[in-house]
Amino acid sequence: MAQESPKNSAAEIPVTSNGQLEDSHEHSFNRDLKCSLSVGLGLSETKITSHGFDGAKEGVVEAGQFPNKGSSASPKSSVISPSSAAASRLAGQGCDLIIPTGGRAQQKSGPVVLADEVKNPAMEKLELVRKWSLNTYKCTRQIISEKLGRGSRTVDLELEAQIDILRDNKKKYENILRLAQTLSTQLFQMVHTQRQLGDAFADLSLKSLELHEEFGYNADTQKLLAKNGETLLGAINFFIASVNTLVNKTIEDTLLTVKQYESARIEYDAYRTDLEELNLGPRDANTLPKIEQSQQLFQVHKEKYDKMRNDVSIKLKFLEENKVKVLHNQLVLFHNAIAAYFAGNQKQLEQTLKQFHIKLKTPGADAPSWLEEQ
């Protein structure tokens, strides 16, 4: 073996007379090195020599004695003697591994690309809670300031007047609805009593021969009144159903939009007040970003406020047109039915129901059959 260099020796490998590695020895060395890297170096196949940290030899590979030139036998197992300094240098170089091949070229692995971190859902929820808390705080502060008379509020006089009229009309319509329901209940009880009374008179007319005609007249009268009462009851119930739809669905839907408009107005005034307070303060490197952010939030809530105000105006207009049309028909129906009933004009009462396409339910037909339900 050649004499070790005073510097760090990588390996001692026999060379030919012209200074080049023997082909068979070079291939054998490469194969042993790859096998050692792939399967790991066992204690039975390697000999690790301990060197100090300041030793002259680092990572010495002691190759076994090779057979004579031209022999096809494989060399003995190689011995790798690593040192701490060499291992630290390899660790500092990263994960790139240089594997010698038969030629001069050496190939390195490409850079490792790390994927973007996935957003944490808990952090997103926390951010939403933070924004909601901040918005709630600003709106609550604005409401308290308005009630104490310290804060200013945006008022659309024309729109506010229409909303107040709508709320007042809703209360009055609800009162009419309650009274009409009371009238319907009382009329139903009266019709039920008249029907029972007519049946009693008819029964007595058959059993009392001396009062047969008198009981018979009264039985016919009560039955006719009960029939006309059922017709009037159908007209009143139709009136109640229409007014109930108008009050509890159409008007209520408009008032729901009004509530959303009022919430948007409070948010708009809250962020407007916040922006005004920041504009009154000093302008420096710390406050300018806050002013810009507040300006953006103010613009967002201003657009939302304008949109909701436009929606409320449109709904109030359509509601007024629908209300006039519905109440006109229902009031005409209620008047004609009541007048015809108390005038005893059965024909006029029946024509009133036909005019408004009202169908009366026959006794015993309240519950639909199973075939109709299908």
Coordinates of C-alpha atoms in Angstrom, one line a residue:
M1 CA 0.0 0.0 0.0
A2 CA 1.1 3.5 -0.7
Q3 CA 2.3 5.7 2.1
E4 CA -0.4 7.8 3.7
S5 CA -0.4 11.4 3.0
P6 CA 0.1 13.7 5.9
K7 CA -3.3 15.3 4.9
N8 CA -6.6 13.6 5.1
S9 CA -6.7 10.4 3.1
A10 CA -10.0 9.4 1.3
A11 CA -9.0 5.8 0.3
E12 CA -6.0 3.7 -0.7
I13 CA -6.6 2.1 -4.0
P14 CA -4.0 0.3 -6.2
V15 CA -3.2 2.1 -9.4
T16 CA -1.5 1.0 -12.7
S17 CA 1.8 2.1 -14.1
N18 CA 0.3 5.1 -15.9
G19 CA -1.4 6.5 -12.8
Q20 CA -5.0 5.3 -13.7
L21 CA -7.2 3.1 -11.6
E22 CA -7.6 -0.4 -12.6
D23 CA -11.0 -1.0 -14.2
S24 CA -11.8 -4.1 -12.2
H25 CA -10.7 -2.6 -9.0
E26 CA -12.6 0.6 -9.6
H27 CA -15.9 -1.2 -10.4
S28 CA -15.4 -3.4 -7.4
F29 CA -14.9 -0.4 -5.1
N30 CA -18.0 1.4 -6.5
R31 CA -20.1 -1.7 -6.1
D32 CA -19.0 -2.2 -2.5
L33 CA -19.6 1.4 -1.7
K34 CA -23.1 1.3 -3.1
C35 CA -23.9 -1.9 -1.3
S36 CA -22.7 -0.4 1.9
L37 CA -24.9 2.7 1.4
S38 CA -28.0 0.7 0.4
V39 CA -28.1 -2.0 3.1
G40 CA -26.2 -0.1 5.8
L41 CA -22.9 -1.0 7.3
G42 CA -23.1 -3.9 9.8
L43 CA -20.7 -4.4 12.6
S44 CA -19.6 -7.7 11.2
E45 CA -18.6 -6.2 7.8
T46 CA -16.9 -3.0 9.0
K47 CA -14.3 -1.9 11.3
I48 CA -14.7 1.5 12.8
T49 CA -11.4 3.0 14.1
S50 CA -11.8 5.7 16.7
H51 CA -10.0 9.0 16.0
G52 CA -9.9 12.1 18.0
F53 CA -11.6 15.2 16.9
D54 CA -8.2 16.6 16.0
G55 CA -7.0 13.5 14.3
A56 CA -5.2 13.7 11.0
K57 CA -7.4 11.0 9.4
E58 CA -11.0 11.6 8.7
G59 CA -13.3 9.1 7.0
V60 CA -10.5 6.7 5.9
V61 CA -11.6 3.9 3.7
E62 CA -9.3 0.9 4.0
A63 CA -9.8 -1.3 1.1
G64 CA -8.8 -5.0 1.4
Q65 CA -6.1 -6.6 -0.6
F66 CA -7.2 -7.0 -4.2
P67 CA -6.1 -10.1 -6.2
N68 CA -3.7 -9.9 -9.0
K69 CA -4.5 -8.0 -12.1
G70 CA -6.8 -9.8 -14.4
S71 CA -8.5 -11.9 -11.7
S72 CA -12.3 -11.9 -11.7
A73 CA -12.6 -12.5 -7.9
S74 CA -14.3 -9.8 -5.9
P75 CA -12.3 -7.9 -3.3
K76 CA -12.7 -8.3 0.4
S77 CA -15.2 -6.3 2.2
S78 CA -14.2 -2.6 2.5
V79 CA -13.7 -0.9 5.9
I80 CA -15.0 2.6 6.4
S81 CA -13.6 4.7 9.2
P82 CA -15.7 7.8 9.7
S83 CA -14.9 10.6 12.0
S84 CA -17.0 13.2 13.8
A85 CA -15.7 16.1 11.7
A86 CA -16.4 14.3 8.4
A87 CA -19.9 13.5 9.6
S88 CA -20.6 17.1 10.6
R89 CA -19.4 18.3 7.1
L90 CA -21.8 15.8 5.4
A91 CA -24.7 16.9 7.6
G92 CA -23.9 20.5 6.8
Q93 CA -24.0 19.9 3.1
G94 CA -27.8 18.9 3.2
C95 CA -29.4 15.9 1.6
D96 CA -27.6 16.1 -1.7
L97 CA -25.7 12.8 -2.4
I98 CA -23.0 12.5 -4.9
I99 CA -22.6 9.0 -6.3
P100 CA -19.6 8.3 -8.5
T101 CA -20.2 6.6 -11.8
G102 CA -18.1 5.0 -14.4
G103 CA -17.6 8.4 -16.1
R104 CA -16.5 11.8 -14.9
A105 CA -20.0 13.2 -14.6
Q106 CA -21.6 13.6 -11.1
Q107 CA -25.3 14.1 -10.5
K108 CA -26.9 15.9 -7.6
S109 CA -30.5 15.7 -6.5
G110 CA -32.7 18.7 -7.2
P111 CA -33.9 21.2 -4.6
V112 CA -36.6 20.1 -2.3
V113 CA -39.8 22.2 -2.6
L114 CA -41.9 22.5 0.5
A115 CA -45.7 22.7 0.1
D116 CA -47.6 25.6 1.4
E117 CA -48.9 25.2 4.9
V118 CA -52.6 24.4 5.0
K119 CA -54.7 27.0 6.8
N120 CA -55.8 26.0 10.2
P121 CA -59.7 26.0 10.4
A122 CA -59.4 26.9 14.1
M123 CA -57.5 30.1 13.2
E124 CA -60.1 31.0 10.6
K125 CA -62.9 30.6 13.1
L126 CA -61.0 32.6 15.6
E127 CA -60.6 35.4 13.0
L128 CA -64.3 35.4 12.3
V129 CA -65.1 35.6 16.0
R130 CA -62.7 38.5 16.3
K131 CA -64.3 40.4 13.5
W132 CA -67.8 39.7 14.8
S133 CA -66.9 40.9 18.3
L134 CA -65.4 44.1 16.9
N135 CA -68.4 44.8 14.8
T136 CA -70.8 44.1 17.7
Y137 CA -68.8 46.4 19.9
K138 CA -68.9 49.2 17.4
C139 CA -72.7 48.8 16.8
T140 CA -73.5 48.6 20.6
R141 CA -71.5 51.7 21.2
Q142 CA -73.3 53.5 18.5
I143 CA -76.8 52.4 19.8
I144 CA -75.9 53.6 23.3
S145 CA -74.6 56.9 22.0
E146 CA -77.8 57.5 20.1
K147 CA -80.0 56.7 23.1
L148 CA -77.9 59.0 25.3
G149 CA -78.2 61.7 22.7
R150 CA -74.4 61.9 22.2
G151 CA -74.1 60.2 18.8
S152 CA -75.4 61.3 15.4
R153 CA -77.5 59.1 13.2
T154 CA -78.4 59.1 9.5
V155 CA -82.1 59.7 8.9
D156 CA -84.0 59.4 5.7
L157 CA -87.1 61.5 6.5
E158 CA -89.3 60.2 3.7
L159 CA -88.5 56.6 4.2
E160 CA -88.8 56.8 8.0
A161 CA -92.2 58.3 7.7
Q162 CA -93.4 55.5 5.4
I163 CA -92.0 52.9 7.8
D164 CA -93.8 54.5 10.7
I165 CA -97.1 54.5 8.8
L166 CA -96.6 50.8 7.8
R167 CA -96.1 49.8 11.5
D168 CA -99.1 51.8 12.6
N169 CA -101.3 50.2 9.9
K170 CA -100.1 46.8 10.8
K171 CA -101.4 47.2 14.3
K172 CA -104.7 48.4 13.1
Y173 CA -105.0 45.5 10.6
E174 CA -104.2 43.1 13.4
N175 CA -107.0 44.6 15.5
I176 CA -109.5 44.2 12.6
L177 CA -108.3 40.6 12.2
R178 CA -108.9 39.8 15.8
L179 CA -112.4 41.2 15.7
A180 CA -113.2 39.4 12.5
Q181 CA -112.0 36.1 14.1
T182 CA -114.2 36.8 17.1
L183 CA -117.2 37.5 14.9
S184 CA -116.5 34.2 13.0
T185 CA -116.4 32.3 16.2
Q186 CA -119.6 33.8 17.5
L187 CA -121.4 33.3 14.2
F188 CA -120.3 29.7 14.1
Q189 CA -121.7 29.1 17.6
M190 CA -125.0 30.8 16.6
V191 CA -125.3 28.8 13.4
H192 CA -124.6 25.6 15.3
T193 CA -127.3 26.5 17.8
Q194 CA -129.8 27.4 15.1
R195 CA -129.1 24.1 13.4
Q196 CA -129.8 22.2 16.7
L197 CA -132.8 24.3 17.3
G198 CA -134.2 23.5 13.9
D199 CA -133.7 19.8 14.4
A200 CA -135.5 20.0 17.8
F201 CA -138.5 21.8 16.2
A202 CA -138.7 19.3 13.4
D203 CA -138.7 16.4 15.9
L204 CA -141.5 18.0 17.9
S205 CA -143.5 18.7 14.8
L206 CA -143.6 14.9 14.2
K207 CA -144.5 14.0 17.8
S208 CA -146.9 16.9 18.6
L209 CA -149.8 16.6 16.1
E210 CA -151.7 19.5 17.6
L211 CA -148.6 21.8 17.0
H212 CA -147.3 20.2 13.9
E213 CA -147.5 23.3 11.7
E214 CA -146.1 25.7 14.3
F215 CA -143.1 23.5 15.0
G216 CA -142.7 22.9 11.3
Y217 CA -142.6 26.7 10.5
N218 CA -140.0 27.3 13.2
A219 CA -137.9 24.3 12.1
D220 CA -137.8 25.6 8.5
T221 CA -136.9 29.1 9.6
Q222 CA -134.0 28.0 11.8
K223 CA -132.7 25.7 9.1
L224 CA -132.8 28.6 6.6
L225 CA -131.0 30.9 9.0
A226 CA -128.4 28.3 9.7
K227 CA -127.9 27.8 5.9
N228 CA -127.5 31.6 5.4
G229 CA -125.2 31.7 8.4
E230 CA -123.0 29.1 6.9
T231 CA -122.8 31.1 3.7
L232 CA -121.9 34.3 5.6
L233 CA -119.4 32.3 7.7
G234 CA -117.7 31.2 4.5
A235 CA -117.4 34.8 3.3
I236 CA -116.0 36.0 6.7
N237 CA -113.5 33.2 6.9
F238 CA -112.3 34.1 3.4
F239 CA -111.9 37.7 4.5
I240 CA -110.0 36.6 7.5
A241 CA -107.6 34.4 5.5
S242 CA -106.9 37.2 3.0
V243 CA -106.2 39.8 5.7
N244 CA -104.1 37.3 7.7
T245 CA -101.9 36.7 4.6
L246 CA -101.5 40.4 4.1
V247 CA -100.6 41.2 7.7
N248 CA -98.6 38.2 8.8
K249 CA -96.8 37.4 5.5
T250 CA -96.7 40.3 3.1
I251 CA -96.3 43.1 5.7
E252 CA -94.1 41.0 7.9
D253 CA -91.7 40.3 5.1
T254 CA -91.4 44.0 4.4
L255 CA -90.8 44.7 8.1
L256 CA -88.1 42.1 8.1
T257 CA -86.4 44.0 5.3
V258 CA -86.8 47.1 7.3
K259 CA -85.1 45.5 10.3
Q260 CA -82.1 44.6 8.0
Y261 CA -82.1 48.2 6.7
E262 CA -82.0 49.5 10.3
S263 CA -79.1 47.1 11.2
A264 CA -77.2 48.3 8.1
R265 CA -77.9 51.9 9.1
I266 CA -76.4 51.3 12.6
E267 CA -73.3 49.7 11.2
Y268 CA -72.9 52.5 8.7
D269 CA -73.1 55.2 11.4
A270 CA -70.8 53.2 13.7
Y271 CA -68.0 53.0 11.1
R272 CA -68.7 56.6 10.0
T273 CA -68.2 57.8 13.5
D274 CA -65.0 55.7 13.8
L275 CA -63.6 57.2 10.6
E276 CA -64.5 60.7 11.8
E277 CA -62.7 60.2 15.1
L278 CA -59.5 58.9 13.3
N279 CA -59.6 61.9 10.9
L280 CA -59.7 64.3 13.8
G281 CA -56.6 62.8 15.3
P282 CA -52.9 63.2 14.2
R283 CA -51.7 61.7 10.9
D284 CA -48.4 59.8 11.2
A285 CA -47.0 56.5 10.1
N286 CA -49.0 54.6 12.8
T287 CA -52.4 56.2 12.2
L288 CA -52.4 56.4 8.3
P289 CA -52.8 52.6 7.9
K290 CA -55.6 52.6 10.4
I291 CA -57.3 55.5 8.6
E292 CA -57.0 53.7 5.3
Q293 CA -58.5 50.5 6.7
S294 CA -61.3 52.4 8.4
Q295 CA -62.0 54.2 5.1
Q296 CA -62.4 50.8 3.3
L297 CA -64.7 49.4 6.0
F298 CA -66.8 52.6 5.9
Q299 CA -67.1 52.3 2.1
V300 CA -68.3 48.7 2.4
H301 CA -71.0 49.5 4.9
K302 CA -72.1 52.5 3.0
E303 CA -72.7 50.4 -0.1
K304 CA -74.6 47.9 2.1
Y305 CA -76.7 50.7 3.6
D306 CA -77.5 52.2 0.2
K307 CA -78.6 48.8 -1.1
M308 CA -80.8 48.1 1.8
R309 CA -82.4 51.5 1.6
N310 CA -83.2 50.9 -2.1
D311 CA -84.7 47.5 -1.3
V312 CA -86.9 48.9 1.4
S313 CA -88.2 51.7 -0.9
I314 CA -89.1 49.1 -3.6
K315 CA -90.8 46.8 -1.2
L316 CA -92.9 49.6 0.4
K317 CA -94.0 50.6 -3.1
F318 CA -95.1 47.1 -4.1
L319 CA -96.7 46.5 -0.7
E320 CA -98.8 49.6 -1.0
E321 CA -100.1 48.5 -4.4
N322 CA -100.8 45.0 -3.2
K323 CA -102.5 46.2 0.0
V324 CA -104.9 48.5 -1.9
K325 CA -105.9 45.8 -4.3
V326 CA -106.4 43.1 -1.7
L327 CA -108.3 45.2 0.9
H328 CA -110.5 46.7 -1.8
N329 CA -111.8 43.3 -2.8
Q330 CA -112.1 42.0 0.7
L331 CA -113.9 45.0 2.0
V332 CA -116.5 44.8 -0.8
L333 CA -117.0 41.1 -0.1
F334 CA -117.5 41.7 3.6
H335 CA -120.0 44.5 3.1
N336 CA -122.1 42.7 0.5
A337 CA -122.2 39.5 2.5
I338 CA -123.2 41.1 5.8
A339 CA -125.8 43.3 4.1
A340 CA -127.4 40.4 2.2
Y341 CA -127.4 38.2 5.3
F342 CA -129.2 40.6 7.6
A343 CA -131.6 41.7 4.8
G344 CA -132.6 38.1 4.4
N345 CA -131.6 38.1 0.7
Q346 CA -130.4 34.6 0.3
K347 CA -130.0 35.0 -3.5
Q348 CA -127.8 38.1 -3.2
L349 CA -125.7 36.3 -0.5
E350 CA -125.1 33.4 -2.8
Q351 CA -124.2 35.7 -5.7
T352 CA -121.7 37.4 -3.5
L353 CA -119.9 34.2 -2.9
K354 CA -119.9 33.3 -6.6
Q355 CA -118.5 36.7 -7.5
F356 CA -115.4 36.0 -5.3
H357 CA -115.1 32.3 -6.2
I358 CA -115.8 31.1 -2.7
K359 CA -116.7 27.5 -2.3
L360 CA -118.5 26.4 0.9
K361 CA -117.7 23.2 2.6
T362 CA -120.5 20.8 3.0
P363 CA -121.1 19.3 6.5
G364 CA -119.0 16.2 7.0
A365 CA -116.6 17.1 4.3
D366 CA -114.0 18.9 6.5
A367 CA -111.6 16.0 6.4
P368 CA -110.4 14.9 2.9
S369 CA -110.5 11.3 2.0
W370 CA -107.3 9.3 1.8
L371 CA -107.5 9.3 -2.0
E372 CA -107.6 13.1 -2.1
E373 CA -104.6 13.3 0.2
Q374 CA -102.6 11.1 -2.2

